[in-house]
Coordinates of C-alpha atoms and ligand atoms in Angstrom, one line a residue:
M70 CA -112.1 -92.3 25.2
L71 CA -111.9 -93.6 21.1
F72 CA -110.7 -90.2 20.0
L73 CA -107.9 -90.3 23.7
T74 CA -106.6 -93.4 22.7
I75 CA -106.1 -92.7 18.8
G76 CA -104.4 -89.2 20.0
L77 CA -102.0 -91.3 22.3
F78 CA -101.2 -94.2 19.6
A79 CA -100.7 -90.8 16.9
S80 CA -98.2 -89.3 18.9
S81 CA -96.3 -92.0 20.2
T82 CA -96.0 -93.0 16.5
L83 CA -94.9 -89.6 15.1
G84 CA -92.8 -89.2 18.6
W85 CA -90.7 -92.9 17.3
L86 CA -90.6 -91.6 13.7
W87 CA -89.1 -88.3 15.1
Y88 CA -87.0 -90.3 17.3
A89 CA -85.8 -92.8 14.4
E90 CA -84.9 -90.2 12.1
K91 CA -82.6 -88.3 15.5
R92 CA -81.0 -91.5 15.6
N93 CA -79.9 -91.9 12.3
T94 CA -78.7 -88.6 11.5
A95 CA -77.2 -88.9 14.8
D96 CA -75.4 -92.4 13.6
R97 CA -74.4 -91.0 10.3
R98 CA -72.3 -87.9 12.0
S99 CA -70.8 -90.2 14.5
S100 CA -69.2 -92.4 11.6
L101 CA -68.3 -89.6 9.5
D102 CA -66.6 -88.1 13.0
L103 CA -65.0 -91.3 13.1
L104 CA -63.4 -91.2 9.7
W105 CA -62.3 -88.0 10.1
M106 CA -60.2 -88.4 13.3
E107 CA -59.0 -91.6 11.9
Q108 CA -57.6 -89.4 8.9
L109 CA -56.3 -87.1 11.7
I110 CA -54.4 -89.3 12.9
T111 CA -53.0 -91.4 9.9
N112 CA -52.2 -87.7 8.2
E113 CA -49.9 -86.9 11.3
L114 CA -48.2 -90.1 11.1
G115 CA -48.2 -90.5 7.2
T116 CA -46.2 -86.7 7.6
H117 CA -43.5 -87.9 10.7
Q118 CA -42.9 -91.1 8.0
V119 CA -42.2 -88.4 4.7
M120 CA -40.5 -85.8 7.1
L121 CA -38.4 -88.9 8.7
Q122 CA -37.2 -90.2 5.3
N123 CA -36.4 -87.3 3.7
W124 CA -33.9 -86.3 7.4
A125 CA -32.2 -90.2 6.9
L126 CA -31.7 -89.4 3.4
D127 CA -30.0 -85.9 4.6
Y128 CA -27.8 -87.6 7.1
E129 CA -24.4 -88.0 6.5
V130 CA -22.3 -90.3 9.0
E131 CA -19.0 -88.8 8.8
S132 CA -20.0 -85.4 9.4
Q133 CA -20.2 -84.2 12.8
K134 CA -22.6 -81.3 11.3
S135 CA -24.9 -83.2 9.6
H136 CA -24.9 -86.1 12.6
D137 CA -26.1 -82.2 15.0
E138 CA -28.1 -81.6 12.4
F139 CA -30.4 -84.3 12.6
L140 CA -30.8 -84.5 16.0
R141 CA -31.8 -81.2 16.4
R142 CA -34.4 -82.0 14.2
I143 CA -35.9 -85.1 15.7
D144 CA -35.5 -83.7 18.9
D145 CA -37.8 -81.0 17.8
L146 CA -40.2 -83.1 16.5
I147 CA -40.2 -85.6 19.8
K148 CA -40.5 -82.2 21.6
N149 CA -43.6 -81.5 19.5
D150 CA -45.3 -84.6 19.6
R151 CA -45.5 -86.5 23.5
A152 CA -46.4 -89.4 21.7
I153 CA -43.3 -89.7 20.2
L154 CA -40.9 -91.6 23.1
A155 CA -37.5 -92.7 20.5
I156 CA -36.7 -92.2 16.9
E157 CA -33.6 -94.2 15.8
I158 CA -32.1 -95.1 13.0
V159 CA -30.3 -98.6 13.0
D160 CA -28.2 -100.4 10.8
R161 CA -29.0 -103.8 8.2
S162 CA -27.7 -105.6 11.9
Q163 CA -30.1 -103.5 14.1
Q164 CA -27.3 -101.8 15.9
R165 CA -28.2 -98.5 16.9
V166 CA -26.2 -95.5 14.7
I167 CA -27.7 -92.4 15.7
G168 CA -31.3 -92.1 17.7
L169 CA -33.0 -90.1 20.3
P170 CA -32.9 -90.0 23.6
E171 CA -29.3 -90.7 24.4
Y172 CA -28.3 -93.4 26.6
Q173 CA -25.5 -95.8 28.5
Q174 CA -28.2 -98.0 29.0
R175 CA -31.7 -98.7 26.8
P176 CA -34.4 -97.8 28.7
A177 CA -36.9 -99.9 30.1
K178 CA -39.7 -97.7 28.2
L179 CA -38.1 -98.6 24.8
P180 CA -38.9 -102.2 23.3
P181 CA -35.1 -103.7 22.7
L182 CA -34.1 -103.3 19.3
N183 CA -34.1 -107.4 18.9
D184 CA -37.7 -107.3 20.1
P185 CA -39.4 -109.8 18.1
L186 CA -42.9 -107.4 17.1
V187 CA -39.7 -105.0 16.0
V188 CA -37.7 -107.5 14.0
D189 CA -40.8 -108.2 12.0
A190 CA -41.9 -105.1 11.4
I191 CA -38.5 -103.6 9.8
E192 CA -38.6 -106.7 8.1
R193 CA -41.9 -106.3 6.6
S194 CA -41.0 -102.6 6.1
R195 CA -38.0 -103.7 4.1
A196 CA -39.9 -106.3 1.6
L197 CA -42.4 -103.2 1.0
E198 CA -39.8 -100.6 0.5
D199 CA -42.3 -98.6 2.6
G200 CA -43.5 -97.8 6.0
A201 CA -44.5 -100.8 8.4
Y202 CA -45.9 -101.0 12.0
S203 CA -45.4 -102.9 14.2
H204 CA -47.9 -104.9 16.0
V205 CA -48.8 -103.5 19.5
I206 CA -46.1 -103.8 22.0
E207 CA -47.4 -104.4 25.1
Q208 CA -44.1 -102.5 27.2
F209 CA -45.5 -100.3 30.6
A210 CA -48.2 -98.5 27.8
P211 CA -48.8 -100.0 24.4
L212 CA -46.3 -99.1 22.0
W213 CA -46.6 -98.9 17.9
V214 CA -42.9 -99.3 16.0
L215 CA -43.1 -97.3 12.9
A216 CA -40.1 -99.0 10.8
L217 CA -38.9 -97.2 7.4
P218 CA -36.6 -98.3 5.1
T219 CA -33.8 -95.9 4.3
T220 CA -32.3 -94.7 0.9
N221 CA -29.3 -93.3 2.2
E222 CA -26.3 -94.9 1.0
Q223 CA -24.1 -94.6 3.9
I224 CA -26.6 -97.0 5.6
R225 CA -27.3 -99.6 3.4
G226 CA -30.3 -101.7 4.4
G227 CA -31.1 -99.8 7.7
S228 CA -34.3 -98.5 8.8
I229 CA -35.5 -95.4 10.6
L230 CA -37.7 -96.8 13.9
V231 CA -40.3 -94.5 15.7
T232 CA -41.4 -95.9 18.8
Y233 CA -45.0 -94.1 19.5
D234 CA -46.8 -94.4 22.7
L235 CA -50.5 -95.0 21.5
D236 CA -51.7 -93.7 24.6
K237 CA -50.0 -90.6 24.1
L238 CA -50.8 -90.4 20.5
L239 CA -54.4 -91.0 20.7
T240 CA -54.9 -88.7 23.7
E241 CA -53.3 -85.8 22.1
A242 CA -54.3 -86.5 18.0
V243 CA -58.9 -86.5 19.8
P244 CA -59.8 -83.2 19.9
W245 CA -61.7 -82.3 23.1
W246 CA -65.1 -82.0 21.1
F247 CA -64.8 -85.5 19.9
V248 CA -64.4 -87.0 23.7
Q249 CA -67.2 -85.0 24.9
R250 CA -69.5 -86.2 22.5
Y251 CA -68.4 -90.0 21.9
D252 CA -66.9 -92.8 23.9
L253 CA -63.8 -93.8 22.4
S254 CA -61.8 -96.4 22.9
L255 CA -58.6 -98.7 21.1
V256 CA -59.2 -102.0 20.8
D257 CA -57.3 -104.8 19.5
K258 CA -58.2 -107.5 17.3
N259 CA -59.2 -109.6 20.4
D260 CA -61.6 -106.7 21.6
K261 CA -59.0 -106.3 24.8
Q262 CA -59.2 -102.1 25.3
L263 CA -55.2 -100.9 24.9
W264 CA -56.8 -97.2 25.2
P265 CA -57.7 -95.3 27.6
N266 CA -55.4 -97.1 30.0
E267 CA -56.7 -94.6 32.7
G268 CA -60.1 -94.0 33.6
G269 CA -60.9 -98.3 33.5
L270 CA -62.9 -99.7 30.7
I271 CA -65.3 -97.7 27.9
M272 CA -68.6 -99.2 28.2
H273 CA -69.8 -98.5 24.6
G274 CA -73.6 -98.1 24.5
K275 CA -75.9 -100.7 22.3
K276 CA -75.2 -98.2 19.1
M277 CA -71.7 -98.5 18.2
S278 CA -69.3 -97.6 14.8
R279 CA -65.4 -99.3 14.4
L280 CA -62.9 -98.5 12.2
D281 CA -60.0 -100.3 11.3
F282 CA -57.0 -98.2 12.5
G283 CA -53.4 -98.1 11.8
P284 CA -51.8 -100.2 9.1
V285 CA -53.0 -103.1 7.3
N286 CA -53.6 -106.4 9.5
S287 CA -52.8 -104.5 12.5
G288 CA -55.7 -105.8 14.4
L289 CA -56.3 -102.4 15.4
S290 CA -60.2 -100.6 15.4
L291 CA -61.7 -97.5 16.9
K292 CA -64.6 -97.9 18.9
T293 CA -67.3 -95.1 19.4
S294 CA -70.9 -94.7 20.6
V295 CA -72.7 -91.5 20.9
R296 CA -72.6 -90.1 24.4
E297 CA -75.7 -87.7 23.6
A298 CA -77.7 -89.9 21.7
Q299 CA -77.5 -92.0 25.0
D300 CA -78.8 -89.1 26.6
F301 CA -80.9 -88.6 24.4
D302 CA -82.0 -91.9 25.0
H303 CA -82.9 -91.4 28.3
L304 CA -84.8 -88.1 28.0
L305 CA -86.4 -90.2 25.3
Y306 CA -87.5 -92.9 27.3
A307 CA -88.8 -90.0 30.2
L308 CA -90.8 -88.2 27.9
A309 CA -92.5 -91.5 26.6
T310 CA -93.2 -92.6 30.3
A311 CA -94.1 -89.2 31.1
V312 CA -97.0 -89.1 28.0
I313 CA -98.0 -93.4 28.9
L314 CA -98.8 -91.9 32.5
F315 CA -100.5 -88.8 31.2
G316 CA -102.6 -90.8 29.2
L317 CA -103.7 -92.9 31.7
L318 CA -104.2 -90.2 34.1
I319 CA -106.6 -89.1 31.7
M320 CA -108.2 -92.1 30.7
W321 CA -108.4 -92.9 34.7
L322 CA -109.8 -89.3 35.0
L323 CA -112.6 -89.5 32.3
R324 CA -113.3 -92.9 33.9
L325 CA -114.3 -91.4 37.3
L326 CA -115.9 -88.2 35.5
R327 CA -118.2 -91.0 33.8
Q328 CA -119.2 -92.4 36.7
W329 CA -119.3 -89.4 39.0
L330 CA -121.9 -88.3 35.9
K331 CA -123.8 -91.9 36.2
E332 CA -123.7 -91.9 40.2
R333 CA -124.9 -87.8 40.0
H334 CA -128.0 -88.9 37.1
A335 CA -129.1 -92.2 39.7
A336 CA -128.7 -89.3 42.0
K337 CA -131.7 -87.4 40.5
K338 CA -133.2 -89.8 39.1
A339 CA -134.0 -90.7 43.1
L340 CA -134.9 -87.5 43.5
R341 CA -137.0 -87.4 41.1
E342 CA -138.8 -91.0 42.3
R343 CA -138.9 -89.8 45.9
D344 CA -140.4 -86.3 44.6
E345 CA -143.1 -89.0 42.6
L346 CA -143.5 -91.1 46.0
I347 CA -144.3 -87.5 48.3
Q348 CA -146.9 -86.7 45.7
H349 CA -148.4 -90.3 46.0
T350 CA -147.6 -90.5 49.6
A351 CA -149.8 -87.1 49.9
K352 CA -152.4 -88.1 47.5
L353 CA -152.6 -91.5 49.9
S354 CA -152.8 -89.8 53.0
S355 CA -155.7 -87.3 51.6
L356 CA -157.5 -90.5 49.9
A357 CA -157.1 -91.8 53.9
E358 CA -158.5 -89.6 55.6
F359 CA -161.2 -89.5 53.2
A360 CA -161.8 -93.1 53.5
S361 CA -161.6 -92.8 57.2
G362 CA -164.4 -90.2 57.3
M363 CA -166.7 -92.5 54.7
A364 CA -166.1 -95.5 57.2
H365 CA -167.4 -93.5 60.2
E366 CA -170.6 -92.1 58.0
L367 CA -171.0 -95.7 56.6
N368 CA -171.1 -97.3 60.5
Q369 CA -173.7 -95.4 61.3
P370 CA -176.6 -96.8 58.4
L371 CA -174.8 -100.6 58.7
A372 CA -175.6 -100.7 62.7
A373 CA -178.9 -99.1 61.9
I374 CA -179.8 -101.9 59.4
A375 CA -178.6 -104.3 61.9
N376 CA -180.7 -102.9 64.5
Y377 CA -183.4 -102.5 62.1
A378 CA -182.9 -106.3 60.7
A379 CA -183.7 -106.7 65.0
A380 CA -186.5 -105.4 65.5
A381 CA -188.0 -106.8 62.4
E382 CA -187.3 -110.3 63.5
S383 CA -188.8 -109.3 67.2
L384 CA -191.8 -107.6 65.4
L385 CA -192.1 -111.2 63.3
E386 CA -191.6 -113.1 66.5
R387 CA -194.5 -110.8 68.0
E388 CA -197.0 -110.8 65.6
Q389 CA -196.3 -114.5 65.7
L390 CA -195.5 -114.4 62.0
T391 CA -193.8 -118.1 61.0
S392 CA -192.0 -117.4 57.7
P393 CA -188.9 -119.2 57.9
K394 CA -187.8 -117.7 54.5
I395 CA -188.3 -114.4 55.9
R396 CA -186.4 -115.1 59.5
E397 CA -183.4 -116.3 58.1
A398 CA -183.4 -113.5 55.3
L399 CA -183.2 -111.3 58.3
E400 CA -181.1 -113.0 60.3
K401 CA -178.4 -113.2 57.3
M402 CA -179.1 -109.3 56.6
G403 CA -178.1 -108.6 60.5
E404 CA -175.1 -111.0 60.5
E405 CA -173.2 -109.7 57.2
S406 CA -174.2 -106.1 58.2
R407 CA -172.4 -106.5 61.7
R408 CA -169.7 -108.8 59.7
A409 CA -169.2 -104.9 57.4
G410 CA -169.7 -102.9 60.0
K411 CA -166.4 -105.0 61.8
I412 CA -164.8 -104.3 58.0
M413 CA -165.1 -100.7 58.3
R414 CA -164.1 -100.3 62.2
S415 CA -161.0 -102.8 61.2
M416 CA -159.9 -100.3 58.8
R417 CA -160.6 -97.1 60.4
N418 CA -157.9 -98.7 62.3
F419 CA -155.8 -99.4 60.3
I420 CA -155.9 -96.3 58.0
Q421 CA -155.8 -94.1 61.5
K422 CA -152.7 -96.1 62.8
N423 CA -154.3 -96.8 65.9
A424 CA -153.0 -100.4 66.9
S425 CA -155.0 -102.7 65.0
L426 CA -156.9 -105.8 67.6
H427 CA -154.3 -108.5 67.2
E428 CA -155.7 -111.4 68.1
P429 CA -155.4 -115.7 67.8
Y430 CA -156.6 -117.3 64.9
S431 CA -156.3 -120.1 62.9
L432 CA -154.5 -119.4 59.7
P433 CA -156.1 -121.9 57.3
K434 CA -159.5 -121.0 58.9
L435 CA -158.4 -117.3 57.5
I436 CA -157.4 -118.9 54.4
N437 CA -161.0 -120.6 53.6
E438 CA -162.5 -118.0 55.0
S439 CA -160.6 -115.4 52.5
I440 CA -160.8 -117.9 49.3
E441 CA -164.9 -117.9 50.3
L442 CA -165.0 -114.5 49.5
I443 CA -163.9 -115.0 46.2
A444 CA -165.1 -117.9 45.1
G445 CA -168.2 -116.6 43.5
R446 CA -166.1 -114.8 41.0
A447 CA -163.9 -117.9 40.4
R448 CA -166.3 -119.5 39.7
Q449 CA -167.5 -117.9 37.4
Q450 CA -164.2 -117.5 35.4
H451 CA -164.3 -121.6 35.8
I452 CA -161.1 -121.3 37.9
A453 CA -160.6 -123.6 41.0
I454 CA -159.1 -122.5 43.8
Q455 CA -156.5 -124.9 45.4
F456 CA -155.0 -124.7 49.1
N457 CA -152.6 -126.8 50.1
S458 CA -151.2 -126.8 54.1
D459 CA -148.6 -128.8 55.1
M460 CA -150.2 -128.5 58.4
E461 CA -153.3 -129.1 60.1
D462 CA -153.9 -126.4 62.3
L463 CA -151.8 -122.9 63.0
V464 CA -152.6 -120.0 64.9
I465 CA -151.2 -116.3 64.4
E466 CA -152.0 -113.4 66.1
C467 CA -153.6 -111.3 63.5
D468 CA -156.0 -108.5 62.6
S469 CA -157.6 -111.7 61.3
I470 CA -160.7 -108.6 59.5
M471 CA -157.1 -107.1 57.5
L472 CA -155.4 -110.1 56.5
K473 CA -158.4 -111.3 54.8
Q474 CA -158.8 -108.3 52.9
V475 CA -154.8 -109.1 51.6
L476 CA -155.5 -112.0 51.0
F477 CA -158.8 -111.4 49.2
N478 CA -156.6 -108.5 47.3
L479 CA -153.8 -110.9 46.2
M480 CA -156.6 -113.9 44.3
R481 CA -158.7 -110.9 43.3
N482 CA -155.4 -110.1 41.0
A483 CA -154.4 -113.2 40.0
L484 CA -158.4 -113.9 38.9
E485 CA -157.6 -111.0 37.0
A486 CA -154.5 -111.5 35.3
M487 CA -155.7 -115.2 34.2
E488 CA -158.3 -113.4 32.9
T489 CA -157.0 -112.5 29.8
V490 CA -154.6 -115.2 29.5
D491 CA -155.1 -117.7 26.7
R492 CA -156.1 -121.1 28.2
S493 CA -156.8 -123.4 25.5
Q494 CA -153.7 -124.9 26.4
I495 CA -154.2 -125.3 30.5
E496 CA -156.1 -128.5 31.2
S497 CA -158.0 -126.8 34.1
A498 CA -157.3 -123.3 35.5
I499 CA -156.2 -123.3 39.0
L500 CA -155.3 -120.5 41.4
N501 CA -152.9 -122.3 44.3
I502 CA -152.4 -121.2 47.8
D503 CA -149.7 -122.7 49.7
L504 CA -149.7 -122.4 53.5
V505 CA -145.4 -123.3 54.6
Q506 CA -144.5 -123.3 57.7
S507 CA -140.2 -122.6 58.6
D508 CA -138.7 -122.1 61.6
N509 CA -140.7 -119.1 63.4
Y510 CA -142.2 -117.8 60.5
V511 CA -144.9 -119.4 58.1
T512 CA -145.0 -118.5 54.5
V513 CA -148.3 -118.1 52.5
S514 CA -148.0 -118.3 48.4
V515 CA -150.9 -117.3 46.1
V516 CA -149.7 -118.4 43.1
D517 CA -151.6 -118.5 39.8
Q518 CA -151.4 -119.2 36.0
G519 CA -151.9 -115.3 34.7
H520 CA -149.8 -112.8 32.1
G521 CA -147.2 -112.6 34.8
I522 CA -145.9 -109.4 36.5
S523 CA -144.9 -106.6 33.5
E524 CA -142.9 -104.4 36.2
L525 CA -141.5 -106.1 39.3
P526 CA -139.8 -103.0 40.9
K527 CA -142.9 -100.8 40.7
L528 CA -144.8 -103.7 41.8
F529 CA -145.6 -102.4 45.7
Q530 CA -146.0 -98.6 45.3
A531 CA -148.9 -97.0 45.4
F532 CA -151.0 -96.6 42.4
Y533 CA -148.7 -98.2 40.3
T534 CA -151.1 -99.9 37.9
T535 CA -151.6 -101.5 34.6
K536 CA -155.5 -101.7 34.7
S537 CA -157.8 -99.0 32.9
E538 CA -160.0 -99.1 35.9
G539 CA -157.1 -99.7 38.6
M540 CA -156.2 -97.8 41.2
G541 CA -152.9 -99.0 42.3
L542 CA -153.4 -99.2 45.7
G543 CA -154.6 -102.8 46.7
L544 CA -150.3 -104.1 46.9
A545 CA -149.4 -101.0 48.8
I546 CA -151.9 -101.6 51.3
C547 CA -151.1 -105.3 51.7
R548 CA -147.4 -104.5 51.8
T549 CA -148.6 -101.6 54.8
V550 CA -150.9 -104.6 56.5
I551 CA -148.2 -107.5 56.3
E552 CA -145.4 -105.2 57.6
N553 CA -147.8 -104.2 60.1
H554 CA -147.5 -107.8 61.4
G555 CA -144.0 -108.0 61.4
G556 CA -143.7 -109.8 58.3
K557 CA -142.7 -109.0 54.4
I558 CA -144.4 -109.7 51.3
W559 CA -143.1 -110.6 47.7
A560 CA -143.3 -111.3 44.2
E561 CA -142.1 -113.4 41.5
N562 CA -142.7 -114.7 38.0
L563 CA -142.6 -118.1 37.7
A564 CA -140.5 -120.1 35.3
I565 CA -143.6 -121.5 33.8
G566 CA -145.8 -118.7 33.7
G567 CA -147.7 -116.7 35.9
A568 CA -147.0 -115.0 38.7
A569 CA -146.5 -116.0 43.0
F570 CA -147.0 -113.4 45.6
R571 CA -145.4 -114.8 49.0
F572 CA -145.7 -113.6 52.2
R573 CA -144.3 -114.5 55.9
L574 CA -145.7 -113.3 59.0
P575 CA -144.0 -114.5 62.3
L576 CA -145.2 -117.1 64.1
S577 CA -146.7 -116.2 67.7
P578 CA -144.9 -117.7 70.5
L579 CA -148.3 -118.9 72.4
A580 CA -149.3 -120.4 68.4
P581 CA -149.9 -123.9 69.4
I582 CA -147.0 -126.5 68.1
P583 CA -148.6 -127.6 64.7
K584 CA -149.4 -131.3 63.7
A585 CA -146.8 -133.3 61.4
S586 CA -149.9 -134.5 59.2
V587 CA -150.5 -133.4 56.3
S588 CA -153.9 -131.5 55.6
T589 CA -155.0 -130.2 51.9
S590 CA -157.8 -128.2 51.8
R591 CA -159.3 -128.1 48.0
I592 CA -161.9 -126.2 46.9
S593 CA -162.9 -126.8 43.4
E594 CA -165.5 -125.4 40.8
N595 CA -168.2 -127.9 42.2
E596 CA -167.5 -127.4 45.9
R597 CA -168.0 -123.7 46.1
E598 CA -171.3 -124.0 44.0
N599 CA -172.7 -126.1 47.0
E600 CA -171.2 -123.5 49.1
S601 CA -173.8 -122.4 52.2
Q602 CA -172.2 -119.2 52.7
V603 CA -172.7 -116.1 50.6
P604 CA -169.6 -114.3 50.1
L605 CA -170.3 -110.5 50.2
P606 CA -170.7 -109.0 46.7
D607 CA -167.2 -108.1 44.7
G608 CA -168.5 -104.4 44.8
M609 CA -168.1 -104.1 48.4
H610 CA -165.0 -105.5 48.5
D611 CA -163.4 -103.4 45.9
R612 CA -164.8 -100.4 48.1
L613 CA -163.3 -101.9 51.2
Q614 CA -160.1 -102.6 49.6
V615 CA -159.5 -98.5 49.6
Ligands
LIG295 P1 -154.7 -102.6 40.9 O1 -155.4 -103.9 40.7 O2 -155.5 -101.1 41.4 O3 -153.6 -102.0 39.5 P2 -152.9 -103.8 42.9 O4 -152.0 -102.3 43.6 O5 -153.8 -104.4 43.1 O6 -153.6 -102.0 41.8 O7 -151.8 -103.7 41.6 C1 -150.8 -103.2 41.5 C2 -150.2 -103.7 39.5 O8 -149.2 -105.2 39.8 C3 -151.6 -104.2 38.7 O9 -152.2 -103.0 38.2 C4 -150.7 -105.3 38.2 O10 -149.7 -104.5 36.9 C5 -150.1 -105.8 38.7 N1 -150.5 -107.3 39.3 C6 -151.0 -107.7 40.6 N2 -151.3 -108.8 40.6 C7 -150.8 -109.4 39.7 C8 -150.5 -110.8 39.1 N3 -151.1 -111.9 40.1 N4 -150.3 -111.1 37.8 C9 -149.9 -109.8 37.3 N5 -149.7 -108.5 37.7 C10 -150.3 -108.5 38.8

């Protein structure tokens, strides 16, 4: 893109320089052509001047022969030069002595001999003893009268008068190629166009040359502007527009190409990721199959342990052995193995995608029971688990066993995240569980003071783990369980440090309306120490997560 911009800039500059040079050459040429043309006309007029003065000198007033000869000569000249309307010799008192055209009454197209402008020209020529042109006389056409003093003794003080039709003079004098190349006009001192009088006004371009024309102080000027240059301008503008449009087109295409490459890259990446995901799914399903088999296998020894515990209890009773401690231990053994059996069944249902049993369950109760499962570990880490609820009771329809596993996983991850954090600055380490109801949903949050989440987008992907011993399946399973309950799970890093994992579950239509009072259950380190329930050993839960 940078190279393209530089290229465009360089070619525009070169183009402009080339154009400026062309314009200068054209301007120089137009000035020279105009000068040349002016010289051409002036020469022609000068020739007339010399010829007429000579003829006038030869003229003998009394000689008929000389009379005829003079008329023949001026007749030839008038016929040759259509711009000349009349050639006359007048005496000192402006009375015509000889001249053409002949007339009884002076034709209207000729200015009267006593016209102030004609008289003025005659007087100036006498004073200068040289030819003098009149100012432009507007008589049907713009006219010009040249007054020449004659040195002929017979017409002492007389003058030769030549009347030019300016329009014809220029039309005849200007060559065709000049008219083709230039816009030419003759203007007076007020910039009024005198020629051409047919074909309307000449609109000169911005670049225009001006040259004084005719006698000194005549106020006449020739104006030219280059036609070619105007055409050339149009061509150049068209070219410049084309270059700019072309440049813009290229830029747009480059942008499109870049976007397309980006999209292609993104699509490739997505495809790769999907292949990363498919492999994981395959691994996950074989793992699920394995776990399902394991659950099935373990279910039987667990049932046997429960049965043996029950049998041992009956034996104790039958043998009348009264040892309350052994009885209590056997009772607990039976209870826990039955619970383990339930977990196994529930997990198998979940893995095999059987419709797991959803039954009404108190959510605060479920949370408290989950806290109990992890309380031992929290105690070891000197972390207090705090449960805040804005409701006393709230019943949801759920697979309570799987939901407890979700909470257990989230709390276990939270404790692990808090394990590595330097807690010297923290007053007391707390793991917060919040329960908030809004509309038809209830949201549970597990908020820790750990190191925070490093890669949020990958968090719920199967096999994503940052732990050396981790499997990266806990959160993936949590998401499946929550989604199976028609809910949603997400996580966020907190500004004050630590992370919050939240899941939202729909409220059952059968669920009782929550009471307005606020109940806060705080399970602190000390309280946990007095808990009577014995949680499952951590190892067992770790296995259950799979
Ligand atoms: P595992 O615990 O085996 O790594 P999980 O799916 O439970 O698998 O967790 C995946 C990853 O998510 C963890 O390795 C960890 O990097 C991150 N994670 C989970 N919980 C938290 C938390 N509370 N704080 C920071 N990171 C967490």
